CSV table of C-alpha atoms and ligand atoms in Angstrom, one decimal:
chain,number,residue,atom,x,y,z
A,8,UNK,CA,-5.2,-159.9,62.9
A,9,UNK,CA,-1.6,-159.9,64.5
A,10,UNK,CA,-0.9,-163.6,65.9
A,11,UNK,CA,2.5,-162.7,66.8
A,12,UNK,CA,4.4,-162.6,69.5
A,13,UNK,CA,1.3,-163.4,71.5
A,14,UNK,CA,-0.8,-165.2,69.1
A,15,UNK,CA,-3.4,-166.4,71.6
A,16,UNK,CA,-3.9,-163.5,74.3
A,17,UNK,CA,-7.2,-162.6,75.0
A,18,UNK,CA,-8.5,-164.7,71.9
A,19,UNK,CA,-12.0,-166.4,72.7
A,20,UNK,CA,-11.8,-170.3,71.6
A,21,UNK,CA,-14.4,-173.0,71.3
A,22,UNK,CA,-13.1,-176.6,71.9
A,23,UNK,CA,-15.4,-179.4,71.2
A,24,UNK,CA,-14.4,-182.8,72.8
A,25,UNK,CA,-12.8,-180.3,75.5
A,26,UNK,CA,-13.8,-182.7,78.6
A,27,UNK,CA,-11.1,-185.2,77.7
A,28,UNK,CA,-7.8,-186.3,76.1
A,29,UNK,CA,-6.5,-183.7,73.4
A,30,UNK,CA,-9.2,-181.6,73.7
A,31,UNK,CA,-9.0,-181.1,77.2
A,32,UNK,CA,-5.2,-180.5,77.0
A,33,UNK,CA,-5.5,-178.1,74.2
A,34,UNK,CA,-8.1,-176.1,76.6
A,35,UNK,CA,-5.3,-176.1,79.3
A,36,UNK,CA,-2.5,-175.0,76.4
A,37,UNK,CA,-4.7,-172.0,75.1
A,38,UNK,CA,-5.6,-170.6,78.5
A,39,UNK,CA,-1.8,-170.9,79.5
A,40,UNK,CA,-1.0,-168.7,76.3
A,41,UNK,CA,-3.8,-166.1,77.6
A,42,UNK,CA,-6.9,-167.4,75.5
A,43,UNK,CA,-10.4,-167.5,77.2
A,44,UNK,CA,-11.8,-171.3,76.6
A,45,UNK,CA,-15.1,-172.7,76.4
A,46,UNK,CA,-14.7,-176.6,76.8
A,47,UNK,CA,-17.6,-177.7,74.8
A,48,UNK,CA,-18.6,-181.5,75.4
A,49,UNK,CA,-21.1,-184.3,75.6
A,50,UNK,CA,-19.9,-184.9,79.1
A,51,UNK,CA,-20.9,-181.7,81.2
A,52,UNK,CA,-20.0,-182.6,84.7
A,53,UNK,CA,-16.1,-183.9,83.3
A,54,UNK,CA,-15.9,-180.7,81.1
A,55,UNK,CA,-16.5,-178.6,84.3
A,56,UNK,CA,-14.1,-180.2,86.3
A,57,UNK,CA,-11.3,-179.6,83.6
A,58,UNK,CA,-12.3,-175.9,83.4
A,59,UNK,CA,-12.1,-175.9,87.0
A,60,UNK,CA,-8.6,-177.5,87.2
A,61,UNK,CA,-7.5,-174.7,84.3
A,62,UNK,CA,-9.1,-171.7,86.5
A,63,UNK,CA,-10.7,-168.4,85.2
A,64,UNK,CA,-9.9,-168.8,81.8
A,65,UNK,CA,-12.1,-171.7,81.2
A,66,UNK,CA,-15.2,-172.7,81.4
A,67,UNK,CA,-17.7,-175.6,80.3
A,68,UNK,CA,-20.8,-176.4,77.7
A,69,UNK,CA,-23.1,-178.9,77.3
A,70,UNK,CA,-23.0,-179.6,73.5
A,71,UNK,CA,-23.5,-182.7,71.4
A,72,UNK,CA,-21.6,-182.2,67.9
A,73,UNK,CA,-24.3,-184.3,66.4
A,74,UNK,CA,-26.9,-181.8,66.8
A,75,UNK,CA,-26.7,-178.9,64.6
A,76,UNK,CA,-29.4,-176.6,66.5
A,77,UNK,CA,-27.6,-177.3,69.7
A,78,UNK,CA,-24.2,-176.1,68.1
A,79,UNK,CA,-25.8,-173.0,66.6
A,80,UNK,CA,-27.3,-172.2,70.2
A,81,UNK,CA,-23.8,-172.4,71.5
A,82,UNK,CA,-22.0,-170.4,69.1
A,83,UNK,CA,-24.7,-167.8,69.3
A,84,UNK,CA,-24.7,-167.8,72.9
A,85,UNK,CA,-21.1,-167.3,73.0
A,86,UNK,CA,-21.0,-164.7,70.5
A,87,UNK,CA,-23.7,-162.5,72.3
A,88,UNK,CA,-21.4,-162.9,75.5
A,89,UNK,CA,-18.1,-162.3,74.3
A,90,UNK,CA,-18.7,-160.5,70.8
A,91,UNK,CA,-16.5,-162.9,68.6
A,92,UNK,CA,-15.4,-166.8,68.4
A,93,UNK,CA,-11.5,-166.6,67.4
A,94,UNK,CA,-10.6,-170.1,67.7
A,95,UNK,CA,-12.8,-173.2,66.7
A,96,UNK,CA,-11.6,-176.5,67.4
A,97,UNK,CA,-13.7,-178.9,65.8
A,98,UNK,CA,-11.7,-181.9,67.9
A,99,UNK,CA,-14.6,-184.0,69.3
A,100,UNK,CA,-14.2,-187.6,67.8
A,101,UNK,CA,-15.3,-191.5,68.4
A,102,UNK,CA,-13.8,-194.6,67.0
A,103,UNK,CA,-15.0,-198.1,66.4
A,104,UNK,CA,-12.4,-200.5,66.1
A,105,UNK,CA,-12.8,-203.4,64.0
A,106,UNK,CA,-12.6,-204.8,60.5
A,107,UNK,CA,-15.3,-203.7,58.2
A,108,UNK,CA,-16.8,-207.3,58.4
A,109,UNK,CA,-17.6,-206.8,62.1
A,110,UNK,CA,-19.5,-203.6,61.4
A,111,UNK,CA,-23.2,-202.9,61.8
A,112,UNK,CA,-24.8,-199.9,60.0
A,113,UNK,CA,-24.4,-197.9,63.3
A,114,UNK,CA,-20.4,-198.6,63.5
A,115,UNK,CA,-20.7,-196.3,60.3
A,116,UNK,CA,-23.4,-193.6,61.3
A,117,UNK,CA,-22.2,-193.2,64.9
A,118,UNK,CA,-18.4,-192.3,63.9
A,119,UNK,CA,-19.9,-190.3,61.1
A,120,UNK,CA,-22.3,-188.4,62.8
A,121,UNK,CA,-19.5,-187.3,65.6
A,122,UNK,CA,-16.5,-187.0,63.3
A,123,UNK,CA,-18.0,-185.7,60.2
A,124,UNK,CA,-21.6,-184.2,60.6
A,125,UNK,CA,-19.7,-182.6,64.2
A,126,UNK,CA,-17.2,-180.8,62.2
A,127,UNK,CA,-19.6,-179.6,59.5
A,128,UNK,CA,-22.0,-178.4,62.0
A,129,UNK,CA,-18.9,-176.7,63.7
A,130,UNK,CA,-18.4,-174.7,60.5
A,131,UNK,CA,-21.9,-174.1,59.9
A,132,UNK,CA,-22.1,-172.5,63.6
A,133,UNK,CA,-19.5,-170.5,63.6
A,134,UNK,CA,-17.8,-169.9,60.2
A,135,UNK,CA,-20.0,-166.8,59.2
A,136,UNK,CA,-19.5,-165.0,62.2
A,137,UNK,CA,-15.5,-165.4,61.3
A,138,UNK,CA,-16.2,-164.3,57.7
A,139,UNK,CA,-18.2,-160.9,59.0
A,140,UNK,CA,-15.5,-160.3,61.3
A,141,UNK,CA,-12.7,-160.6,58.6
A,142,UNK,CA,-10.8,-162.9,60.8
A,143,UNK,CA,-10.3,-166.5,62.9
A,144,UNK,CA,-8.9,-169.7,62.5
A,145,UNK,CA,-10.9,-172.8,62.2
A,146,UNK,CA,-8.7,-176.0,63.7
A,147,UNK,CA,-10.2,-179.6,62.7
A,148,UNK,CA,-8.6,-182.4,64.4
A,149,UNK,CA,-8.4,-185.1,61.9
A,150,UNK,CA,-5.7,-188.0,62.1
A,151,UNK,CA,-3.1,-189.7,60.4
A,152,UNK,CA,-5.9,-192.1,59.8
A,153,UNK,CA,-6.6,-188.8,57.5
A,154,UNK,CA,-3.6,-189.0,55.2
A,155,UNK,CA,-2.4,-192.8,55.1
A,156,UNK,CA,-3.6,-196.2,54.5
A,157,UNK,CA,-5.1,-197.5,57.9
A,158,UNK,CA,-6.9,-200.5,58.5
A,159,UNK,CA,-8.8,-202.1,61.3
A,160,UNK,CA,-11.2,-199.1,62.1
A,161,UNK,CA,-12.7,-198.2,58.7
A,162,UNK,CA,-15.5,-195.8,59.5
A,163,UNK,CA,-13.1,-193.5,61.4
A,164,UNK,CA,-10.3,-193.7,58.3
A,165,UNK,CA,-13.1,-192.7,56.3
A,166,UNK,CA,-14.3,-189.7,58.1
A,167,UNK,CA,-10.6,-188.6,58.8
A,168,UNK,CA,-9.9,-188.7,55.1
A,169,UNK,CA,-12.9,-186.8,54.6
A,170,UNK,CA,-11.7,-183.9,57.4
A,171,UNK,CA,-8.8,-183.5,55.8
A,172,UNK,CA,-10.5,-183.2,52.6
A,173,UNK,CA,-13.0,-180.5,53.9
A,174,UNK,CA,-10.2,-178.7,56.0
A,175,UNK,CA,-8.1,-178.1,52.7
A,176,UNK,CA,-10.9,-176.8,50.7
A,177,UNK,CA,-12.2,-174.4,53.7
A,178,UNK,CA,-8.3,-173.1,53.9
A,179,UNK,CA,-8.4,-172.3,50.1
A,180,UNK,CA,-12.2,-170.8,50.1
A,181,UNK,CA,-11.8,-168.9,53.8
A,182,UNK,CA,-8.6,-167.4,52.7
A,183,UNK,CA,-10.6,-164.1,50.8
A,184,UNK,CA,-12.4,-163.8,54.1
A,185,UNK,CA,-9.2,-163.4,56.4
A,186,UNK,CA,-10.0,-166.8,58.0
A,187,UNK,CA,-7.4,-169.2,58.5
A,188,UNK,CA,-7.8,-173.1,58.5
A,189,UNK,CA,-5.9,-175.9,59.8
A,190,UNK,CA,-5.9,-179.5,60.4
A,191,UNK,CA,-4.3,-181.4,63.0
A,192,UNK,CA,-3.3,-185.1,62.3
A,193,UNK,CA,-1.8,-186.6,65.6
A,194,UNK,CA,-0.2,-190.0,65.4
A,195,UNK,CA,-0.8,-192.4,68.2
A,196,UNK,CA,-1.7,-189.7,71.7
A,197,UNK,CA,-2.3,-191.1,75.2
A,198,UNK,CA,-6.0,-190.4,75.6
A,199,UNK,CA,-9.0,-192.6,76.8
A,200,UNK,CA,-9.9,-193.2,72.9
A,201,UNK,CA,-7.1,-195.9,72.9
A,202,UNK,CA,-9.3,-197.8,75.0
A,203,UNK,CA,-12.7,-197.4,73.0
A,204,UNK,CA,-13.1,-194.1,74.7
A,205,UNK,CA,-16.7,-193.1,76.5
A,206,UNK,CA,-18.9,-193.1,73.5
A,207,UNK,CA,-16.4,-195.4,70.8
A,208,UNK,CA,-16.1,-198.9,70.9
A,209,UNK,CA,-14.2,-202.1,70.0
A,210,UNK,CA,-15.5,-204.8,67.7
A,211,UNK,CA,-13.2,-207.5,69.6
A,212,UNK,CA,-14.7,-209.9,72.6
A,213,UNK,CA,-11.9,-210.8,75.2
A,214,UNK,CA,-9.0,-208.6,74.7
A,215,UNK,CA,-7.8,-207.1,78.2
A,216,UNK,CA,-7.0,-203.5,78.8
A,217,UNK,CA,-3.3,-204.4,79.4
A,218,UNK,CA,-3.1,-206.3,75.8
A,219,UNK,CA,-4.4,-203.4,74.1
A,220,UNK,CA,-2.4,-201.3,75.7
A,221,UNK,CA,0.4,-203.2,74.6
A,222,UNK,CA,-0.5,-203.0,70.9
A,223,UNK,CA,-0.7,-198.9,71.2
A,224,UNK,CA,2.6,-198.7,73.2
A,225,UNK,CA,4.4,-199.9,69.9
A,226,UNK,CA,3.3,-196.6,68.0
A,227,UNK,CA,5.0,-194.6,71.0
A,228,UNK,CA,2.2,-192.7,72.4
A,229,UNK,CA,2.7,-188.8,72.6
A,230,UNK,CA,1.5,-187.1,75.7
A,231,UNK,CA,-1.4,-185.0,75.1
A,232,UNK,CA,-0.1,-181.8,76.7
A,233,UNK,CA,3.1,-182.0,74.6
A,234,UNK,CA,0.8,-182.7,71.6
A,235,UNK,CA,-1.3,-179.9,72.1
A,236,UNK,CA,1.7,-177.1,72.7
A,237,UNK,CA,3.1,-178.7,69.7
A,238,UNK,CA,-0.1,-178.3,67.6
A,239,UNK,CA,-0.6,-174.3,68.9
A,240,UNK,CA,2.8,-173.5,68.1
A,241,UNK,CA,2.0,-174.6,64.7
A,242,UNK,CA,-1.6,-173.4,64.3
A,243,UNK,CA,0.4,-169.7,65.5
A,244,UNK,CA,2.5,-170.5,62.1
A,245,UNK,CA,-0.7,-171.0,60.4
A,246,UNK,CA,0.6,-174.5,59.1
A,247,UNK,CA,-2.2,-176.3,56.8
A,248,UNK,CA,-1.6,-179.7,57.7
A,249,UNK,CA,-0.2,-180.7,61.3
A,250,UNK,CA,1.2,-183.7,62.0
A,251,UNK,CA,2.4,-184.7,65.2
A,252,UNK,CA,4.6,-186.5,66.8
A,253,UNK,CA,6.8,-185.4,63.6
A,254,UNK,CA,8.1,-188.8,62.8
A,255,UNK,CA,4.9,-189.8,61.6
A,256,UNK,CA,5.6,-187.6,58.8
A,257,UNK,CA,7.9,-190.1,57.3
A,258,UNK,CA,4.9,-192.6,57.0
A,259,UNK,CA,2.8,-189.9,55.5
A,260,UNK,CA,5.6,-189.1,52.6
A,261,UNK,CA,6.0,-192.7,52.1
A,262,UNK,CA,2.0,-193.1,51.4
A,263,UNK,CA,2.4,-189.9,48.8
A,264,UNK,CA,5.4,-191.5,47.0
A,265,UNK,CA,3.7,-195.0,46.7
A,266,UNK,CA,0.2,-195.8,48.0
A,267,UNK,CA,1.0,-199.6,47.0
A,268,UNK,CA,4.0,-199.4,49.7
A,269,UNK,CA,1.6,-197.6,52.1
A,270,UNK,CA,-1.1,-200.6,51.8
A,271,UNK,CA,1.5,-203.2,51.9
A,272,UNK,CA,3.4,-202.2,55.1
A,273,UNK,CA,-0.3,-201.4,56.8
A,274,UNK,CA,-1.3,-205.4,55.5
A,275,UNK,CA,1.6,-206.6,57.1
A,276,UNK,CA,1.4,-204.7,60.1
A,277,UNK,CA,-2.4,-205.6,60.2
A,278,UNK,CA,-1.5,-209.4,59.6
A,279,UNK,CA,0.5,-209.3,62.9
A,280,UNK,CA,-2.0,-207.9,64.9
A,281,UNK,CA,-4.4,-210.0,64.0
A,282,UNK,CA,-2.3,-213.1,64.6
A,283,UNK,CA,-1.3,-211.8,68.4
A,284,UNK,CA,-4.7,-210.8,69.3
A,285,UNK,CA,-6.0,-214.1,67.9
A,286,UNK,CA,-3.1,-215.7,70.3
A,287,UNK,CA,-4.2,-213.9,73.5
A,288,UNK,CA,-8.0,-215.1,72.8
A,289,UNK,CA,-9.6,-211.7,71.5
A,290,UNK,CA,-12.2,-212.6,69.1
A,291,UNK,CA,-13.8,-210.1,66.5
A,292,UNK,CA,-17.5,-209.4,67.2
A,293,UNK,CA,-19.6,-210.8,64.3
A,294,UNK,CA,-22.0,-207.9,62.7
A,295,UNK,CA,-24.7,-209.4,64.4
A,296,UNK,CA,-23.7,-209.2,67.5
A,297,UNK,CA,-22.3,-205.9,67.3
A,298,UNK,CA,-24.1,-203.1,69.7
A,299,UNK,CA,-26.4,-201.2,67.9
A,300,UNK,CA,-27.1,-198.3,70.3
A,301,UNK,CA,-23.9,-197.4,72.0
A,302,UNK,CA,-22.9,-193.6,71.1
A,303,UNK,CA,-26.2,-192.8,69.8
A,304,UNK,CA,-28.2,-190.2,71.2
A,305,UNK,CA,-30.2,-192.3,73.5
B,21,LIG,N1,-5.5,-190.0,70.7
B,21,LIG,C1,-4.9,-190.5,69.5
B,21,LIG,O1,-4.2,-191.5,69.5
B,21,LIG,C2,-5.8,-189.6,68.4
B,21,LIG,C3,-5.0,-190.1,67.0
B,21,LIG,C4,-5.4,-189.2,66.1
B,21,LIG,C5,-6.9,-188.3,66.1
B,21,LIG,N2,-7.3,-188.0,67.4
B,21,LIG,C6,-8.3,-187.4,67.3
B,21,LIG,O2,-8.4,-186.6,68.3
B,21,LIG,C7,-9.9,-185.9,68.9
B,21,LIG,C8,-9.9,-186.1,70.4
B,21,LIG,O3,-9.6,-187.3,70.5
B,21,LIG,P1,-9.0,-187.7,72.0
B,21,LIG,O4,-8.0,-188.8,71.7
B,21,LIG,O5,-8.8,-186.9,72.9
B,21,LIG,O6,-10.0,-188.9,72.6
B,21,LIG,P2,-11.0,-189.0,74.0
B,21,LIG,O7,-11.7,-189.7,73.9
B,21,LIG,O8,-10.2,-188.6,75.2
B,21,LIG,O9,-11.6,-187.5,73.7
B,21,LIG,C9,-13.0,-187.4,73.0
B,21,LIG,C10,-13.7,-186.3,73.6
B,21,LIG,O10,-14.9,-185.8,72.7
B,21,LIG,C11,-16.1,-186.0,73.5
B,21,LIG,N3,-17.2,-186.6,72.4
B,21,LIG,C12,-17.4,-187.7,71.8
B,21,LIG,N4,-18.6,-187.5,71.4
B,21,LIG,C13,-19.0,-186.4,71.4
B,21,LIG,C14,-20.3,-185.2,70.8
B,21,LIG,N5,-20.8,-186.1,70.1
B,21,LIG,N6,-20.6,-184.2,71.3
B,21,LIG,C15,-19.9,-183.7,71.6
B,21,LIG,N7,-18.4,-184.4,72.3
B,21,LIG,C16,-18.2,-185.6,72.2
B,21,LIG,C17,-16.0,-187.0,74.6
B,21,LIG,O11,-16.9,-186.7,75.4
B,21,LIG,C18,-14.6,-187.0,74.8
B,21,LIG,O12,-14.3,-185.8,75.9
B,21,LIG,C19,-10.6,-186.8,68.1
B,21,LIG,O13,-11.1,-186.2,66.8
B,21,LIG,C20,-9.7,-188.3,67.5
B,21,LIG,O14,-10.2,-188.8,66.6
B,21,LIG,C21,-6.5,-188.8,68.3
């Protein structure tokens, strides 16, 4: 397959989590570059609104990535209609913010189901058709939390490390089939997930949105559309691990050089954030009081 000079022209792309944030921005950037985009999301109405704002190159479909059979259905319907899926962007994700001593079992399950199983189900549903055609590109959205020590949201960190690992393994395996695999590792991007997102949550009581936003501002959040444009450029170059904004690469480098130093840095950052949150009156939720059904299928 020729990926240049117009690597995305007339490509068929399926983007999970396409109703919001990075997924919506990837959809916009793909359509701008001539691709036909299907935005697949649990939030159908929002995905439809985003698709309408993009124009005739975009459409929306309801998909809960935790449902393997539903993923298969969406993929087969798209394959029946368009004959191929050139790009699968496994991007849907949620987080549960809070230290692990605040966690209940659902805080693990909800995040693993979306962030890890959702990616695996996407691969199960679409990869075989790419193998048959001998081409395609799978792009999984992980995170810097999948490359570096990152405390304060353990289930998220665990799933993002897993997504980086499975993406590297799949990239090596898929090469012989002509299928490419990349993993996106965003730093901090300005999207609703920073406020908990629709299906995620924060195990903290008494934290105002303004205070939370202040905490994130320190990490200089990148605009989602700028992220998407940079990410697509790197995907077109077939980069394996895509870190954006680029300055986060310094932290990744440090982590590889000395995991101990990485942990020490994040340890002191966590101490600072903990002290600030305490001073602002925010209180960690106890595991017993944490909701057990938010983000579940019900
Ligand atoms: N924003 C950041 O700073 C940042 C940093 C690193 C990684 N990421 C990752 O980027 C991806 C996109 O996140 P975002 O920042 O755009 O957040 P977001 O909350 O704006 O978007 C997430 C989307 O995923 C959808 N979604 C959630 N659960 C789903 C499910 N079960 N099935 C289908 N769709 C579902 C939501 O409806 C939403 O549209 C996630 O995987 C996230 O972990 C984000």
